[in-house]
């Protein structure tokens, strides 16, 4: 398996959440909401952190899934709904 850069791993996680992703270089990815292409964010890997284009820390290396969740939230993508198959709280019967 080829070694992947932190940005490549993040790009993979962003795509899995439905975002359109462009690898800008080894340290940066651009993500956009496919339903609203004007809504996007550039995320760069600096040190052990991920930063937005505005300089806000949005995650850290090694926690790309949570970072991708935060970027998806910022770009207005809905969260995946929990499974309706859960038996933890059975529906009330009338």
C-alpha positions in Angstrom: 0.0 0.0 0.0 1.3 3.4 -0.9 2.0 5.9 1.9 -0.7 8.6 1.8 -0.2 12.2 2.9 -2.4 13.6 5.6 -4.2 15.7 3.0 -4.9 12.7 0.8 -6.4 10.9 3.7 -8.6 13.9 4.5 -9.6 14.2 0.9 -10.7 10.6 0.9 -12.8 11.2 4.1 -14.4 14.4 2.6 -15.4 12.5 -0.6 -17.0 9.8 1.5 -19.2 12.5 3.1 -20.4 13.6 -0.3 -18.2 16.7 -0.8 -16.5 17.6 -4.1 -12.8 17.6 -3.5 -9.8 19.0 -5.4 -6.2 18.3 -4.2 -4.5 21.6 -4.4 -1.0 20.3 -3.5 0.6 17.9 -1.0 -0.6 20.1 2.0 -4.0 21.4 0.9 -7.4 20.2 -0.3 -10.4 22.3 -1.5 -13.8 21.0 -0.7 -17.2 22.3 -2.0 -20.8 21.4 -1.4 -21.9 19.8 -4.7 -25.4 21.3 -4.4 -24.0 24.8 -3.9 -20.6 25.0 -5.7 -20.0 28.5 -4.5 -19.8 27.2 -0.9 -16.4 25.8 -0.3 -13.4 25.7 2.0 -9.7 25.3 1.5 -8.1 23.1 4.2 -4.4 23.0 4.7 -2.2 20.7 6.7 0.2 22.7 8.8 2.3 21.0 11.5 0.0 18.5 13.2 -3.2 20.5 12.5 -5.7 21.2 9.8 -6.5 24.8 9.2 -9.2 26.6 7.2 -8.4 29.3 4.7 -9.4 31.8 7.5 -6.8 30.3 9.8 -9.2 28.4 12.1 -8.0 25.1 13.4 -10.5 22.4 12.3 -8.8 19.2 13.3 -5.6 17.3 13.7 -3.7 14.7 11.9 -4.8 11.2 12.8 -8.4 12.3 13.3 -9.4 12.8 9.7 -12.9 11.4 10.1 -13.8 14.0 12.7 -12.1 16.7 10.7 -14.1 15.7 7.6 -17.3 15.8 9.7 -16.5 19.4 10.8 -15.8 20.5 7.2 -19.0 18.9 6.0 -21.0 20.7 8.7 -19.4 24.0 7.8 -20.4 23.5 4.1 -24.0 22.7 5.0 -24.1 19.0 4.3 -26.7 17.1 6.4 -25.4 14.5 8.8 -26.2 10.9 8.0 -29.3 9.8 10.0 -28.9 7.1 12.5 -30.2 3.7 11.6 -33.9 3.2 12.1 -33.2 -0.4 13.0 -32.1 0.5 16.5 -33.9 -1.5 19.2 -32.5 0.5 22.1 -35.6 2.6 22.3 -38.6 0.6 20.9 -41.4 2.7 19.5 -44.4 3.2 21.8 -47.4 1.1 21.0 -50.8 2.7 21.2 
